[in-house]
N, CA, C and O atoms as CSV, one atom per row, in Angstrom:
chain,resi,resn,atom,element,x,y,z
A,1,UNK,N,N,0.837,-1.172,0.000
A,1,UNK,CA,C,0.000,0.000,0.000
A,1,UNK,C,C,0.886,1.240,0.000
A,1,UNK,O,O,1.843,1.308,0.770
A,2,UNK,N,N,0.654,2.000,-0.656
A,2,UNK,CA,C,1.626,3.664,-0.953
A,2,UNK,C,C,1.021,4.337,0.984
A,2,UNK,O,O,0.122,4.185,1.811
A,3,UNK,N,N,2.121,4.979,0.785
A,3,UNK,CA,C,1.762,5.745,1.894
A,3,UNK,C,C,0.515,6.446,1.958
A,3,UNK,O,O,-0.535,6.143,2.525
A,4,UNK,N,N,0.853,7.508,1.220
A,4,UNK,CA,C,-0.532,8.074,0.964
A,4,UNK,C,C,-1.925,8.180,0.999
A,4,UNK,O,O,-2.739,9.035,1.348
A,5,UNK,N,N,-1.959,6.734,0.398
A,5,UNK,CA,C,-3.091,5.876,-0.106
A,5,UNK,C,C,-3.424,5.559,1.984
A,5,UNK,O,O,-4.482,5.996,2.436
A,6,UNK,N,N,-2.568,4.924,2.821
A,6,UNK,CA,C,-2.736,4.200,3.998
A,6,UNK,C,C,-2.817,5.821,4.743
A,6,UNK,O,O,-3.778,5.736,5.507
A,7,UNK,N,N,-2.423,6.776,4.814
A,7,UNK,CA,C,-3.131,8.246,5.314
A,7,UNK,C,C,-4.320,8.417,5.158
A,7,UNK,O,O,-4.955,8.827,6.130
A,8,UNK,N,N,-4.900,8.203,4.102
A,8,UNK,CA,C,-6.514,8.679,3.747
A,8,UNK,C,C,-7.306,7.722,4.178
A,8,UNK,O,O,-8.337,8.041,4.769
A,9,UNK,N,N,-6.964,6.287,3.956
A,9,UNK,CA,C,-7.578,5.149,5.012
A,9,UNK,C,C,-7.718,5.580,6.102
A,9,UNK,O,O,-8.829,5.803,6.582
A,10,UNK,N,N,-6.563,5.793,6.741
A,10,UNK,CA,C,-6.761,5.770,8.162
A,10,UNK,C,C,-7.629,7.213,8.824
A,10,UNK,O,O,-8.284,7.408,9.848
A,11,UNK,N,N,-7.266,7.987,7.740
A,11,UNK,CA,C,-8.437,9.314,8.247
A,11,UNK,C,C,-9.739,9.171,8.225
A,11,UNK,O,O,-10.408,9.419,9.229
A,12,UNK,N,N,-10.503,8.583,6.624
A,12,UNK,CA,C,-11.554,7.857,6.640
A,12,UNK,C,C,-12.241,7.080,8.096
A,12,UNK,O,O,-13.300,7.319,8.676
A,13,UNK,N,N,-11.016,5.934,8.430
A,13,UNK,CA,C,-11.414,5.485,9.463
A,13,UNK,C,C,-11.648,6.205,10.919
A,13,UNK,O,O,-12.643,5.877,11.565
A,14,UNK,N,N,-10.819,7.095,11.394
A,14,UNK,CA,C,-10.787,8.204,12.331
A,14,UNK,C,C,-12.324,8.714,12.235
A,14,UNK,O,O,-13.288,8.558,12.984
A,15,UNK,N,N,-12.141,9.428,10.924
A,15,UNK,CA,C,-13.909,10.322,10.695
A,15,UNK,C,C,-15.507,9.417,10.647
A,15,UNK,O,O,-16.625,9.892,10.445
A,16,UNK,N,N,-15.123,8.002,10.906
A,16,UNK,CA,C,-16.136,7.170,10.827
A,16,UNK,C,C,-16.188,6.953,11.960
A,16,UNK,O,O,-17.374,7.014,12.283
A,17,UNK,N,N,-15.388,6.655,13.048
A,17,UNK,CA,C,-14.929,6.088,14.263
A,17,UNK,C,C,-15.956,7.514,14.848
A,17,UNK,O,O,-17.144,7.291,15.083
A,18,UNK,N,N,-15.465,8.744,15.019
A,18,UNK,CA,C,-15.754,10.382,15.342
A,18,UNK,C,C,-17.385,10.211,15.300
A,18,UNK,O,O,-18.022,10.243,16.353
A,19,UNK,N,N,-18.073,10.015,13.944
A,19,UNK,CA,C,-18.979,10.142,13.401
A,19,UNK,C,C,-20.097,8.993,13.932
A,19,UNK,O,O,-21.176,9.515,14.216
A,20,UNK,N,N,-20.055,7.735,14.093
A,20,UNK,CA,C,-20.789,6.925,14.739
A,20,UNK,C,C,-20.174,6.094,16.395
A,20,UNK,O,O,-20.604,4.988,16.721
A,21,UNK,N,N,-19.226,6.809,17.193
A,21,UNK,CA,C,-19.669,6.715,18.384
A,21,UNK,C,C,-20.462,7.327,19.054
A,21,UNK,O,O,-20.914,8.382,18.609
A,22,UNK,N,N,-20.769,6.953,20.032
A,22,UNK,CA,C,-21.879,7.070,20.916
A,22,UNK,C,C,-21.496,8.251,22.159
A,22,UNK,O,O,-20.532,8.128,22.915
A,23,UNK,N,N,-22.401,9.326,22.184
A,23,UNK,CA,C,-22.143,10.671,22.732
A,23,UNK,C,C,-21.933,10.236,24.290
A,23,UNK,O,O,-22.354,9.383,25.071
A,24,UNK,N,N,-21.210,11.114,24.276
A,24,UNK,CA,C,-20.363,10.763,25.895
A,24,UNK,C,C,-21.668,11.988,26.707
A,24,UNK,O,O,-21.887,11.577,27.846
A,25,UNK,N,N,-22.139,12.717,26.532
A,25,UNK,CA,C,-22.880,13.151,27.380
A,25,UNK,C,C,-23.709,12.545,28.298
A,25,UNK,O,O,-24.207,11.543,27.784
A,26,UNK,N,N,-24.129,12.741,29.606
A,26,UNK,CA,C,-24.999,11.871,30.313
A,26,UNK,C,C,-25.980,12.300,30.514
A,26,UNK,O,O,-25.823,13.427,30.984
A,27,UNK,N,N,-27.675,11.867,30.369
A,27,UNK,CA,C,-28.620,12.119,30.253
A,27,UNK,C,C,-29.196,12.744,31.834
A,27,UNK,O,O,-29.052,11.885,32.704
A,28,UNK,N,N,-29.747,13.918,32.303
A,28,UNK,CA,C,-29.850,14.746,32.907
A,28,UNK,C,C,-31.487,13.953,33.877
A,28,UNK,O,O,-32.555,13.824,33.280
A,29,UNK,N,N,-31.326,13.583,35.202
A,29,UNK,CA,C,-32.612,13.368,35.432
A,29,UNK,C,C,-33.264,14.300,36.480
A,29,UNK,O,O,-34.236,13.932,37.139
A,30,UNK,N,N,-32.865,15.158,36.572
A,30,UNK,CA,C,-33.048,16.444,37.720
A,30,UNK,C,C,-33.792,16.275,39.356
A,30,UNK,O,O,-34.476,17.035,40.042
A,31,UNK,N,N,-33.309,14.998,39.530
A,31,UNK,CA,C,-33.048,15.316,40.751
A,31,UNK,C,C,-31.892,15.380,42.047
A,31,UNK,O,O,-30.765,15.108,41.633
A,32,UNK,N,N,-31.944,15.662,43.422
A,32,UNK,CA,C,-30.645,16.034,44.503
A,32,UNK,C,C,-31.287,14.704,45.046
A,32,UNK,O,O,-32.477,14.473,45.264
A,33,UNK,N,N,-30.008,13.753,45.233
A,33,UNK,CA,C,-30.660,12.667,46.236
A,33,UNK,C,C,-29.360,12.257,47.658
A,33,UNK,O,O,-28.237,12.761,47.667
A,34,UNK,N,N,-29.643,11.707,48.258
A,34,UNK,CA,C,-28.979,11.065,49.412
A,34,UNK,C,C,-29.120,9.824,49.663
A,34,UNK,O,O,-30.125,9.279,49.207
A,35,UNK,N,N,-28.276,9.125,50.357
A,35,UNK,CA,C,-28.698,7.738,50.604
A,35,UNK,C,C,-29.200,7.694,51.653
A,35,UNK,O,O,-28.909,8.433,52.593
A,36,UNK,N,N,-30.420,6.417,51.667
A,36,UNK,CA,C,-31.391,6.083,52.328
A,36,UNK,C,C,-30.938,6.023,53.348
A,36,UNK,O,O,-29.726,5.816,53.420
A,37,UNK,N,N,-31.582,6.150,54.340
A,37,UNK,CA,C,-31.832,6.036,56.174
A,37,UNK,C,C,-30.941,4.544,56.262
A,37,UNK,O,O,-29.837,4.178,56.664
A,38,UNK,N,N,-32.230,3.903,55.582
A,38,UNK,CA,C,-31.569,1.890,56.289
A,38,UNK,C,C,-30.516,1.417,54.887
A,38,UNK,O,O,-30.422,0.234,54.558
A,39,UNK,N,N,-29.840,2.429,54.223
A,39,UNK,CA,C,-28.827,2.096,53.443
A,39,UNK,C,C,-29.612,0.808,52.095
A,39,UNK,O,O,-28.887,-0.087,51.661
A,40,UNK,N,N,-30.966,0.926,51.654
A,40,UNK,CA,C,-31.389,0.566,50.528
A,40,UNK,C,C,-31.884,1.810,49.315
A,40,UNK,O,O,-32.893,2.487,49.117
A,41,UNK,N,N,-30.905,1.688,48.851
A,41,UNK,CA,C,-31.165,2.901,47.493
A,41,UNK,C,C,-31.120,4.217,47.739
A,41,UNK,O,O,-30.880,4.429,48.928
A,42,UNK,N,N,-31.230,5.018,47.208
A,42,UNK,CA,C,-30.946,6.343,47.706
A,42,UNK,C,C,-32.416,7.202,47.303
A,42,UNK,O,O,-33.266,7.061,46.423
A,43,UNK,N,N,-32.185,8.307,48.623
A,43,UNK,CA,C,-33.626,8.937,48.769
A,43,UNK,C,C,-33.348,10.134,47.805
A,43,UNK,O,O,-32.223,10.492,47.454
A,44,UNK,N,N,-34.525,10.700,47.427
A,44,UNK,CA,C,-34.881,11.553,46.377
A,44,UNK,C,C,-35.393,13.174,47.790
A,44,UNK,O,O,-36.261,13.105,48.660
A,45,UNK,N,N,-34.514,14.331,47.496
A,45,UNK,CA,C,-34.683,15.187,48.427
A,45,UNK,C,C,-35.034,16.032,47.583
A,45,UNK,O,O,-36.014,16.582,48.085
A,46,UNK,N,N,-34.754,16.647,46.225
A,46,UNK,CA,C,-35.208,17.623,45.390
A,46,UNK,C,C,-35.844,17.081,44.350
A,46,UNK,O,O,-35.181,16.158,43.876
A,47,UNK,N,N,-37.020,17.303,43.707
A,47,UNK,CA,C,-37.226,17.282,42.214
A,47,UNK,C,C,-37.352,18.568,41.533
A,47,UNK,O,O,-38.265,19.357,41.778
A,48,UNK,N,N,-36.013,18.866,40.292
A,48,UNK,CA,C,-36.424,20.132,39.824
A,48,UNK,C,C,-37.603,20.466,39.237
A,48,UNK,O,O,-38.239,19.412,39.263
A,49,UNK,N,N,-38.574,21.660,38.499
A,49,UNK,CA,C,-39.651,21.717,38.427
A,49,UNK,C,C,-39.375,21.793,36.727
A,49,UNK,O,O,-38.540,22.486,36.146
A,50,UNK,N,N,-40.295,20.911,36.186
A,50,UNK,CA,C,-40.244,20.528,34.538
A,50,UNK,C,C,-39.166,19.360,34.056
A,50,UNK,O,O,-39.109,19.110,32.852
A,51,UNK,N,N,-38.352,18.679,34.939
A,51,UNK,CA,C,-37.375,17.502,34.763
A,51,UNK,C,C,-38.072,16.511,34.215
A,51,UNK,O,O,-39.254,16.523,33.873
A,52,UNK,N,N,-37.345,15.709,34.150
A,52,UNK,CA,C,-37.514,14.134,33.322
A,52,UNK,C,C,-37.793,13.492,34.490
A,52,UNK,O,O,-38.305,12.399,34.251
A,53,UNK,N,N,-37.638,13.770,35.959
A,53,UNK,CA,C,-37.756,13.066,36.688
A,53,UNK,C,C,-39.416,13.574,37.111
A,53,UNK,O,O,-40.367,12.802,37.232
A,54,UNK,N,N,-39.449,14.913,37.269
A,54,UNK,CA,C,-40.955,15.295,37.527
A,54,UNK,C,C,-41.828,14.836,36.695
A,54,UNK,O,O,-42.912,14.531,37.192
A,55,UNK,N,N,-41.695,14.690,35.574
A,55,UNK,CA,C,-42.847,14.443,34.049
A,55,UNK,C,C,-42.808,12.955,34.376
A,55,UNK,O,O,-43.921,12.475,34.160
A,56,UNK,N,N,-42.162,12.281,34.705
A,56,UNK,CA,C,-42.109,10.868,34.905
A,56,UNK,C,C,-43.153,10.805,36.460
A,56,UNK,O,O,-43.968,9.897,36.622
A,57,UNK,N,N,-42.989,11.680,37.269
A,57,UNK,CA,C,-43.662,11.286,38.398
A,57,UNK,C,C,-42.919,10.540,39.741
A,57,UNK,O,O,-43.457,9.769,40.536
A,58,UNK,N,N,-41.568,11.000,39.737
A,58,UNK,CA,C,-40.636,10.728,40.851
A,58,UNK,C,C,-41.021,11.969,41.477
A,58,UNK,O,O,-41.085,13.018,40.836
A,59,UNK,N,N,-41.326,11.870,42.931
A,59,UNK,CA,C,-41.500,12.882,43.968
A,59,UNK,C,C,-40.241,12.738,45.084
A,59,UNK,O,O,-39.443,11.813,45.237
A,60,UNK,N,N,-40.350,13.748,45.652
A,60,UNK,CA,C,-39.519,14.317,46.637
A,60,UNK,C,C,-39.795,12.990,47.478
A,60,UNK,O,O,-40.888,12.531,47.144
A,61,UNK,N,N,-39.143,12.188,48.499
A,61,UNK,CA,C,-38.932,10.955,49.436
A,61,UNK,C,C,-38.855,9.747,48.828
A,61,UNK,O,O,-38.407,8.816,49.496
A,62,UNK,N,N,-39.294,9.497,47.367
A,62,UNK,CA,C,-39.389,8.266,46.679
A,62,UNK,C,C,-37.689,7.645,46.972
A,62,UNK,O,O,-36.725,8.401,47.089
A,63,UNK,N,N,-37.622,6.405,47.038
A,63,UNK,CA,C,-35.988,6.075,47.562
A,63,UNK,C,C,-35.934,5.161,45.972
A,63,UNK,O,O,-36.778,4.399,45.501
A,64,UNK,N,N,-34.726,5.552,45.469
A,64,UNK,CA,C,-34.767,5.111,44.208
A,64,UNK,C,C,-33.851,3.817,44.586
A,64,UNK,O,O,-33.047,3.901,45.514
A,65,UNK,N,N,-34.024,2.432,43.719
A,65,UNK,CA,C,-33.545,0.911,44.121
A,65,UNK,C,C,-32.331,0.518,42.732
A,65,UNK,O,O,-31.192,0.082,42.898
A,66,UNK,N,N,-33.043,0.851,41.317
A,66,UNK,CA,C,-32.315,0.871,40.462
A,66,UNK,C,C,-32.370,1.476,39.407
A,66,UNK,O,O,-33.320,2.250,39.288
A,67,UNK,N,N,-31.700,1.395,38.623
A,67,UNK,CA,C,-31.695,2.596,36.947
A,67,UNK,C,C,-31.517,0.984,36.101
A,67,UNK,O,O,-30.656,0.156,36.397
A,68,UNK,N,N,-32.393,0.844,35.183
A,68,UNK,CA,C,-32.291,-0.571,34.066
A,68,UNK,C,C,-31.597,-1.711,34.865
A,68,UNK,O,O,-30.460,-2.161,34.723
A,69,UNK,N,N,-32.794,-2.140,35.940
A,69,UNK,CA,C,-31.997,-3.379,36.485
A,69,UNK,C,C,-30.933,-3.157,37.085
A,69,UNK,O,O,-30.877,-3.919,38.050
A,70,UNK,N,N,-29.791,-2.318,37.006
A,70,UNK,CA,C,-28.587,-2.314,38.266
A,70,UNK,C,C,-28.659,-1.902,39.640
A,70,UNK,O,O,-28.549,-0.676,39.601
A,71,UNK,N,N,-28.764,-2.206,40.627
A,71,UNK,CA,C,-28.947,-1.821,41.943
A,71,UNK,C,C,-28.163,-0.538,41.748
A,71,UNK,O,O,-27.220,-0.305,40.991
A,72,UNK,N,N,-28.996,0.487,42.906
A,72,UNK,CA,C,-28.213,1.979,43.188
A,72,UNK,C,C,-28.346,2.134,44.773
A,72,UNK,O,O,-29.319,2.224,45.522
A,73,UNK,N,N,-26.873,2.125,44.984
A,73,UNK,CA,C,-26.942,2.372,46.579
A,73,UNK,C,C,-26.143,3.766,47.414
A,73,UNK,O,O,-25.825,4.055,48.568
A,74,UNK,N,N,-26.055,4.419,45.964
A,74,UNK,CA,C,-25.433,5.579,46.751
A,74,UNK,C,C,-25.533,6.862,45.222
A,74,UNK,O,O,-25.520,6.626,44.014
A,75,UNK,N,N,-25.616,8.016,45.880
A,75,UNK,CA,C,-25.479,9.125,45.073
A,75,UNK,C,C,-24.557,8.678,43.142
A,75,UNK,O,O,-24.990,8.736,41.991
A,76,UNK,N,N,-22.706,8.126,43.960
A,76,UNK,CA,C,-22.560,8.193,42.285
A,76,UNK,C,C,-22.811,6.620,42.189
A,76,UNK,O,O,-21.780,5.988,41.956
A,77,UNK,N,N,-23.859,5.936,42.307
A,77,UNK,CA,C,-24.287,4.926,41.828
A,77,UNK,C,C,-25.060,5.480,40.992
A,77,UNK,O,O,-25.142,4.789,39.977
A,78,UNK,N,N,-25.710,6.473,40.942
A,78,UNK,CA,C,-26.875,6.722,40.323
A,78,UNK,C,C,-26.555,7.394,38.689
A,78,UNK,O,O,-27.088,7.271,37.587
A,79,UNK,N,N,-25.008,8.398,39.420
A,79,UNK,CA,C,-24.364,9.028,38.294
A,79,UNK,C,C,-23.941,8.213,37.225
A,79,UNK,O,O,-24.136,8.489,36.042
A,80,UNK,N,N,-23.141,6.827,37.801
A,80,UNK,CA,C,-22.758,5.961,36.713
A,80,UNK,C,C,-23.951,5.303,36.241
A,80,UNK,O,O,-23.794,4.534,35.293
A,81,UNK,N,N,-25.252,5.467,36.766
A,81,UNK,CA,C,-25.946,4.322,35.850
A,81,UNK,C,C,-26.354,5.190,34.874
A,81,UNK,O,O,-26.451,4.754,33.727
A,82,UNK,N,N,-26.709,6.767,35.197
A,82,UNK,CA,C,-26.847,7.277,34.196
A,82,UNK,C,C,-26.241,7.670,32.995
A,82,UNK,O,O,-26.738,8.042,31.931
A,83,UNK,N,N,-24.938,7.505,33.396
A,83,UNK,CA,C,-23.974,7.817,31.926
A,83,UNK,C,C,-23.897,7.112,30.869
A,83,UNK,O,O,-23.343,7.405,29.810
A,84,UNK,N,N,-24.590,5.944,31.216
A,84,UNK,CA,C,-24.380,4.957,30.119
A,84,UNK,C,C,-25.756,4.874,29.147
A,84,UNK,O,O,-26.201,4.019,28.381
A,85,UNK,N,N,-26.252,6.391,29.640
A,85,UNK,CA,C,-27.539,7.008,28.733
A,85,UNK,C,C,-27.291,7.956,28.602
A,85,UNK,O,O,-26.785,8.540,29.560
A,86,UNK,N,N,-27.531,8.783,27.149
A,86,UNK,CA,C,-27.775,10.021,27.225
A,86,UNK,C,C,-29.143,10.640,27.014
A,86,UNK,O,O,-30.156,10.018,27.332
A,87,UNK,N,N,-29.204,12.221,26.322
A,87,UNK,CA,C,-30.360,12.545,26.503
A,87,UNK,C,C,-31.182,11.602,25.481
A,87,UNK,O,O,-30.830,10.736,24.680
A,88,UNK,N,N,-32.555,12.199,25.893
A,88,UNK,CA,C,-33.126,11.346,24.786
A,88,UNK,C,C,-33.486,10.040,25.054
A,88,UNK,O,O,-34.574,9.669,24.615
A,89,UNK,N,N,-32.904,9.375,25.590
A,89,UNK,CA,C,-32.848,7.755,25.775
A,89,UNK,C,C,-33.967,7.671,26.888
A,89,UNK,O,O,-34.250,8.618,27.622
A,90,UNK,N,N,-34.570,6.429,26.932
A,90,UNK,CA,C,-35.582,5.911,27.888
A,90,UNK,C,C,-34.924,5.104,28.907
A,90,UNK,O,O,-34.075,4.304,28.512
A,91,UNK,N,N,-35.203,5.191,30.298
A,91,UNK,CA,C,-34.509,4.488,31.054
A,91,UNK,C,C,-35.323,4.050,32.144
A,91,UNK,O,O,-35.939,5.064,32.472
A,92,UNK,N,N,-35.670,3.121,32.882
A,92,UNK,CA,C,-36.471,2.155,33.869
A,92,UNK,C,C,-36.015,2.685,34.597
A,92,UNK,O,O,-34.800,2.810,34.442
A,93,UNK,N,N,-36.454,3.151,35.485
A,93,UNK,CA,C,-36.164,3.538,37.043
A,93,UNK,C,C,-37.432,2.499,38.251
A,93,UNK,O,O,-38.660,2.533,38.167
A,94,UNK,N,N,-36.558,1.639,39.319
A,94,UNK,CA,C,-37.440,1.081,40.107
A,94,UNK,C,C,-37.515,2.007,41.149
A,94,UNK,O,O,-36.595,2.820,41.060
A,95,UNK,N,N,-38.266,2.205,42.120
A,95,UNK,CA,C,-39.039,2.967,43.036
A,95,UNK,C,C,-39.417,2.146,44.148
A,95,UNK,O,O,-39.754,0.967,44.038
A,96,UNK,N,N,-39.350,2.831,45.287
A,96,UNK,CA,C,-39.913,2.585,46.345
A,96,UNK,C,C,-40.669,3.637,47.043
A,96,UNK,O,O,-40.090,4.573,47.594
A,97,UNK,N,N,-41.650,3.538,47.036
A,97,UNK,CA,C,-42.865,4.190,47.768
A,97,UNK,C,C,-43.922,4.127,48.749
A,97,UNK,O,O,-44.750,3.220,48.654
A,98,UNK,N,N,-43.991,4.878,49.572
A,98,UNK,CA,C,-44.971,4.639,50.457
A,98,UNK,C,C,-44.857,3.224,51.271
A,98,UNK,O,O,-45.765,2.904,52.037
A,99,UNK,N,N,-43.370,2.137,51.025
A,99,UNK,CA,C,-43.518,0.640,51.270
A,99,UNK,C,C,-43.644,-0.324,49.867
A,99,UNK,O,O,-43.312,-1.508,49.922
A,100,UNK,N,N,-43.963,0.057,49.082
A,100,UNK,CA,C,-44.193,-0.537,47.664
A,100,UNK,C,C,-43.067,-0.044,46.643
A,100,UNK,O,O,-42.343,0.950,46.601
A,101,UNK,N,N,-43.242,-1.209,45.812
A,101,UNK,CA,C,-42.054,-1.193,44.729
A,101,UNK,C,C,-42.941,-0.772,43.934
A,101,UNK,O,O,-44.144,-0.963,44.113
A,102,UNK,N,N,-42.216,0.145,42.507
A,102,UNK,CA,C,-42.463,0.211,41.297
A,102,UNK,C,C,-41.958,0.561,40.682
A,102,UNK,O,O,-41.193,1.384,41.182
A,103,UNK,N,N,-41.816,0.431,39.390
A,103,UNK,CA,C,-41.233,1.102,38.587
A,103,UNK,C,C,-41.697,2.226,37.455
A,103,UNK,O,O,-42.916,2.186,37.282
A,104,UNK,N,N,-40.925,3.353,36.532
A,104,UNK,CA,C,-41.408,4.853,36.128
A,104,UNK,C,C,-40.468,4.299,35.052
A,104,UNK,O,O,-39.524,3.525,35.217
A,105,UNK,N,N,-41.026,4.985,33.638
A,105,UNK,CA,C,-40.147,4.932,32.222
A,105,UNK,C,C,-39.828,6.427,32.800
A,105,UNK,O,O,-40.642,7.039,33.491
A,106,UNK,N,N,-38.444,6.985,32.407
A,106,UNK,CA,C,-38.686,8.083,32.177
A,106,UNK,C,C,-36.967,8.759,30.907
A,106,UNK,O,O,-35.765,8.500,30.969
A,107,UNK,N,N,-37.745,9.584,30.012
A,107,UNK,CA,C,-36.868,10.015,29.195
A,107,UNK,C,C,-35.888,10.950,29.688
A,107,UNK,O,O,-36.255,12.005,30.205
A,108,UNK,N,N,-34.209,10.535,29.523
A,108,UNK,CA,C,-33.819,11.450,30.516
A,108,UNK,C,C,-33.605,12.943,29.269
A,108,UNK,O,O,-33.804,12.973,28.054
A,109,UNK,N,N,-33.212,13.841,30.060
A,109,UNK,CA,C,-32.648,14.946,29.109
A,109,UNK,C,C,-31.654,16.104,29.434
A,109,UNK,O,O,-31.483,16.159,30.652
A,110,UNK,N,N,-31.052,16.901,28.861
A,110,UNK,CA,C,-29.994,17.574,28.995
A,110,UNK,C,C,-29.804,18.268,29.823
A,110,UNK,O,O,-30.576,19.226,29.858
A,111,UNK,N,N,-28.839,18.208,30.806
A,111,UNK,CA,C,-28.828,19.228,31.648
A,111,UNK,C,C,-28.392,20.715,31.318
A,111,UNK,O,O,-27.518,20.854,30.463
A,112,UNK,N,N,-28.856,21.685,31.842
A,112,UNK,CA,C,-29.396,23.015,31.610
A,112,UNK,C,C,-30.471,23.276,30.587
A,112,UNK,O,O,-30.498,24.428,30.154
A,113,UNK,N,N,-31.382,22.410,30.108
A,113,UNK,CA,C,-31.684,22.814,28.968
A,113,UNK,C,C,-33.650,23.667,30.385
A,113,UNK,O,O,-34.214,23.630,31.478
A,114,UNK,N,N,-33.642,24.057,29.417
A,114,UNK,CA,C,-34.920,24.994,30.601
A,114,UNK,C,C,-36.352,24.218,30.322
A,114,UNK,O,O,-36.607,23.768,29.205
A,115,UNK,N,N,-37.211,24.108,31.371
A,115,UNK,CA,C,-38.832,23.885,30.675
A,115,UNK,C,C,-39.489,25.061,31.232
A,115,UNK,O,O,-39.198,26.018,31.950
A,116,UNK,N,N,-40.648,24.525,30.513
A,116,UNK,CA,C,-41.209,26.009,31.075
A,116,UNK,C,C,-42.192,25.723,32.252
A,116,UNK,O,O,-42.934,24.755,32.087
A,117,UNK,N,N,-42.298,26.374,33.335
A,117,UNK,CA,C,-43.384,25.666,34.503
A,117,UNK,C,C,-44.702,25.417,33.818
A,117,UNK,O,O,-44.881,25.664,32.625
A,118,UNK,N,N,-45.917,24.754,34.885
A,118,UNK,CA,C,-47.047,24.262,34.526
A,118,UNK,C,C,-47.579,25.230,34.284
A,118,UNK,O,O,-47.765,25.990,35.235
A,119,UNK,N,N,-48.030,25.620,33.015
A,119,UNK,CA,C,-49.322,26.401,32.793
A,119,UNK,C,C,-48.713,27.807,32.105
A,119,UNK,O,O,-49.458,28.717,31.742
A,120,UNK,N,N,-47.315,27.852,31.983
A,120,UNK,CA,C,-47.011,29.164,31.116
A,120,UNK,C,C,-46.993,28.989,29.820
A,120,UNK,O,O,-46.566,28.096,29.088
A,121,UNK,N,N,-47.438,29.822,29.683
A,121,UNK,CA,C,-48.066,29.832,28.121
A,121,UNK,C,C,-47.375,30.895,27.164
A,121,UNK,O,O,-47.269,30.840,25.938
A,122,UNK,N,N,-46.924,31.892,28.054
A,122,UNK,CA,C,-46.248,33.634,27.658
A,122,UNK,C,C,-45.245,33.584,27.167
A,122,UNK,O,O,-44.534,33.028,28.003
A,123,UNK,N,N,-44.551,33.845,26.153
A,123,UNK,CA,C,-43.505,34.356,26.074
A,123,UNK,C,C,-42.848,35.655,26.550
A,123,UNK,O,O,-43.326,36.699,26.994
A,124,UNK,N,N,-41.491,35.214,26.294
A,124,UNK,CA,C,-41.205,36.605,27.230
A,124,UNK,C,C,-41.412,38.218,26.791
A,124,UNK,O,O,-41.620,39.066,27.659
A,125,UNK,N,N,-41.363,38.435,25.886
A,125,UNK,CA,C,-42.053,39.308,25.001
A,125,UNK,C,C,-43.445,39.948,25.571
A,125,UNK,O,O,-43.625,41.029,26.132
A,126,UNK,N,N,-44.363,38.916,25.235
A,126,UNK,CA,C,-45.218,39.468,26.365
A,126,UNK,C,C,-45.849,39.701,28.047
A,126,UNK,O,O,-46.724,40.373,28.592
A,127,UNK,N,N,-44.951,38.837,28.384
A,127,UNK,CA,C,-44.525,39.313,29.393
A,127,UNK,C,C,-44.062,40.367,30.108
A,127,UNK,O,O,-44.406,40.776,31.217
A,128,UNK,N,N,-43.000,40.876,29.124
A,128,UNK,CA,C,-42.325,42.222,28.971
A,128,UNK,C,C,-43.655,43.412,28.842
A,128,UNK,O,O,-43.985,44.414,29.477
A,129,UNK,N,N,-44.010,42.906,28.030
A,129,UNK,CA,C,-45.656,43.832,27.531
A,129,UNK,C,C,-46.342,44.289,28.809
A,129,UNK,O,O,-46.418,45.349,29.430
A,130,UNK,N,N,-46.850,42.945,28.957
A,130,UNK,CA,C,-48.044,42.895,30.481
A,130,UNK,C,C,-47.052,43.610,31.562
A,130,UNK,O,O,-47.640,44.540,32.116
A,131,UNK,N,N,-45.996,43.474,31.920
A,131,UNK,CA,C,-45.023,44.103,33.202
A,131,UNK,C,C,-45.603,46.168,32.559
A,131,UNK,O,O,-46.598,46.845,32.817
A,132,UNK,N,N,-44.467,46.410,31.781
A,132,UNK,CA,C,-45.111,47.742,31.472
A,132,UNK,C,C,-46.226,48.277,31.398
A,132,UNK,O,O,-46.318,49.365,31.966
A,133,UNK,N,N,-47.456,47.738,30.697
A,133,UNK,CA,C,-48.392,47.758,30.732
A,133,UNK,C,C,-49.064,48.110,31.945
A,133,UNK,O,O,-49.796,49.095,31.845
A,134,UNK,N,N,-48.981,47.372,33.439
A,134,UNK,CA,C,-48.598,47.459,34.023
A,134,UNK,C,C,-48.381,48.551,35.170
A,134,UNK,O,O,-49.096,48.867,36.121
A,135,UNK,N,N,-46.931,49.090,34.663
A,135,UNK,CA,C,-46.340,50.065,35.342
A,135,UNK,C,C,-46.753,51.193,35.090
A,135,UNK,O,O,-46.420,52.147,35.793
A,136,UNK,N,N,-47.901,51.377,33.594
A,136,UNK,CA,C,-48.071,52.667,33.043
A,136,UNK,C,C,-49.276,53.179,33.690
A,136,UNK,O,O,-49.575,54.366,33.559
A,137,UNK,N,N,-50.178,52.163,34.559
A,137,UNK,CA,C,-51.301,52.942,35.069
A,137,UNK,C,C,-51.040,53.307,36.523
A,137,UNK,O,O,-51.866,53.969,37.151
């Protein structure tokens, strides 16, 4: 093989390699948790408001058991199960509640990306509007 010829191969291969691995980002499930009291799974202390974890229906005390079948027994248990998802992706979460098991699909998604709370409808624009509006009487 000419040199040359084995350069452009191997770049080819590089830009294919680049082009169909799998995004290292980790899929965002917005909540702050701690580990449980009796050391089974870790408790859920925050849910942010519009998360993948709220739209799914994880509440604040739910003690989470696993992410796709792997046991989670501590904070970065939870981090590594999530990395091996990113956004977008669907992921099983088991639950413990109230004494009862269950389990929640929930789609995770990007962290920082914003939702908008329940029931806003406004853009900010008019928003801006209605504030002045507003201030002028």
């Amino acid at each position: 093989m000419k040199p040359r010829f084995r350069i452009v191969v191997c770049l080819l291969a590089l830009l294919l390699f680049v082009a169909f691995s799998p995004s290292r980002e980790s899929g965002y499930l917005g909540v702050t948790v701690e580990a449980a009291p009796d050391g089974n799974g870790i408790r859920v202390i925050t849910v942010a408001e519009g998360s993948p974890a709220g739209k799914a229906g994880i509440v604040k005390g739910d003690i989470i058991l696993a992410v796709e079948g792997e046991e989670v027994a501590s904070p970065d248990d939870l981090r590594e199960r999530l990395s091996g998802h990113g956004p977008g992706k669907r992921v099983t979460i088991a639950l413990l509640r109230g004494g009862k098991e269950s389990e929640c699909r929930v789609v995770l998604g990007r962290r920082g990306e914003t939702q908008p709370a329940a029931g806003a409808d406004a853009s900010f624009p008019q928003l801006m509007r209605t504030c002045e509006e507003g201030m002028e009487k």
